[in-house]
Amino acid sequence: MGNPPEATATSEIEIDGDFKVHVFSSSSELLEKLHQTWSSVEKQPYPAMYSSVYGGIILDPAMMVIPIDDHMVHRGHGVFDTAIIFEGHLYELDVHLDRFLRSASKAKISSPFPRSTLRSILIQLTAASKLKKGTLRYWLSAGPGDFLLSSSGCPTPAFYAVVIDHDFSQCKEGVKVITSSVPMKAPLFATMKNVNYLPNVLSVLEAEEKGAFGSIWIDEVGYIAEGPNVNVAFITQEKELVMPFFDNILYGCTAKRLLELAPKLVDQGVLKSVTTKNMTVDEARGAVEMMYVGSTLPVLPIIMWDDQPIGDGKVGELTMLLSDLLWDDMVAGPDTQRILVPYV
């Protein structure tokens, strides 16, 4: 057998045919290439990132990278969460951060910082981004170190966060959904917000292939579970707001907040009750209104499920009243829900 091919003077290697792989001769050459890639982007979608590997905030999109040997990358050993940036405030950061750390504990990932430091980093990152409306997403990883299954060879866990420019608005148009044929995650993995989202991705792709916005998971017993990255709620014919139990699905922070706010409509006599319970498919299909509940929605009306209309097939009045409750909470809710970002 011959010797392996050597890099040519033009820093390209030819193995077979006409395709030549370029070999970057220096970090400055690679950085120049990365900057060329981003120079064609009209608006920077990620104004700021934090990396504990770097030890600071990054404003250059070309440098917003994580190591390839990070166990979150090649083993999926990581958890994440999010928060909304709205009108210069971080909405529900604390409840999301609490869930984030619960997920990390379940995934056997320690944090390189105490909770107070994580919180401070996220607020400072948002301020550095100068973004007044968007999303903040953050991850805890077992960290970089090697390519083995066990994370015992990783010197320290890693914390990453990125600010995402996302111009969301209150959802007022209804969407179509399907029942997903993709198996849902087992309760251990469904109840922690981990980075293993392939079932979620496949269920959304399945919905899109069928001309729908999203999907609904049914558990193995036959009860309604959740959507691919959102909770689902129903208004019954008796005007009850019903959400599935959270025992085997992710306890959505927005869903939790809606359950706290919705009794206002009971007090006004608009809703009869607010409850969580097991709900069969037949019971769910008999609902007069149906909705997704999630951070950036915060409520998305569902008007058609498996090509069958929900109620009269129109956006429901109670759905929009619930949406208004959450939207008003985002705009002018209590300080416990909204953290003012100290922009410079």
Short mmCIF file of N, CA and C in Angstrom, two decimals, residues 29 174 208 245 317 341:
data_model
loop_
_atom_site.label_atom_id
_atom_site.label_comp_id
_atom_site.label_asym_id
_atom_site.label_seq_id
_atom_site.Cartn_x
_atom_site.Cartn_y
_atom_site.Cartn_z
N GLU A 29 -6.95 32.21 8.53
CA GLU A 29 -7.58 31.90 7.24
C GLU A 29 -9.00 31.38 7.46
N GLY A 174 -56.03 30.35 13.33
CA GLY A 174 -56.04 28.95 13.72
C GLY A 174 -55.18 28.09 12.82
N GLU A 208 -45.85 18.56 8.72
CA GLU A 208 -45.64 19.43 7.58
C GLU A 208 -45.85 18.69 6.26
N PHE A 245 -52.70 15.83 32.56
CA PHE A 245 -51.77 15.75 33.68
C PHE A 245 -50.34 15.86 33.16
N GLU A 317 -63.64 31.96 21.01
CA GLU A 317 -63.64 33.18 21.82
C GLU A 317 -62.88 32.98 23.12
N VAL A 341 -34.32 44.34 32.00
CA VAL A 341 -32.93 44.14 31.56
C VAL A 341 -32.18 45.47 31.63
#
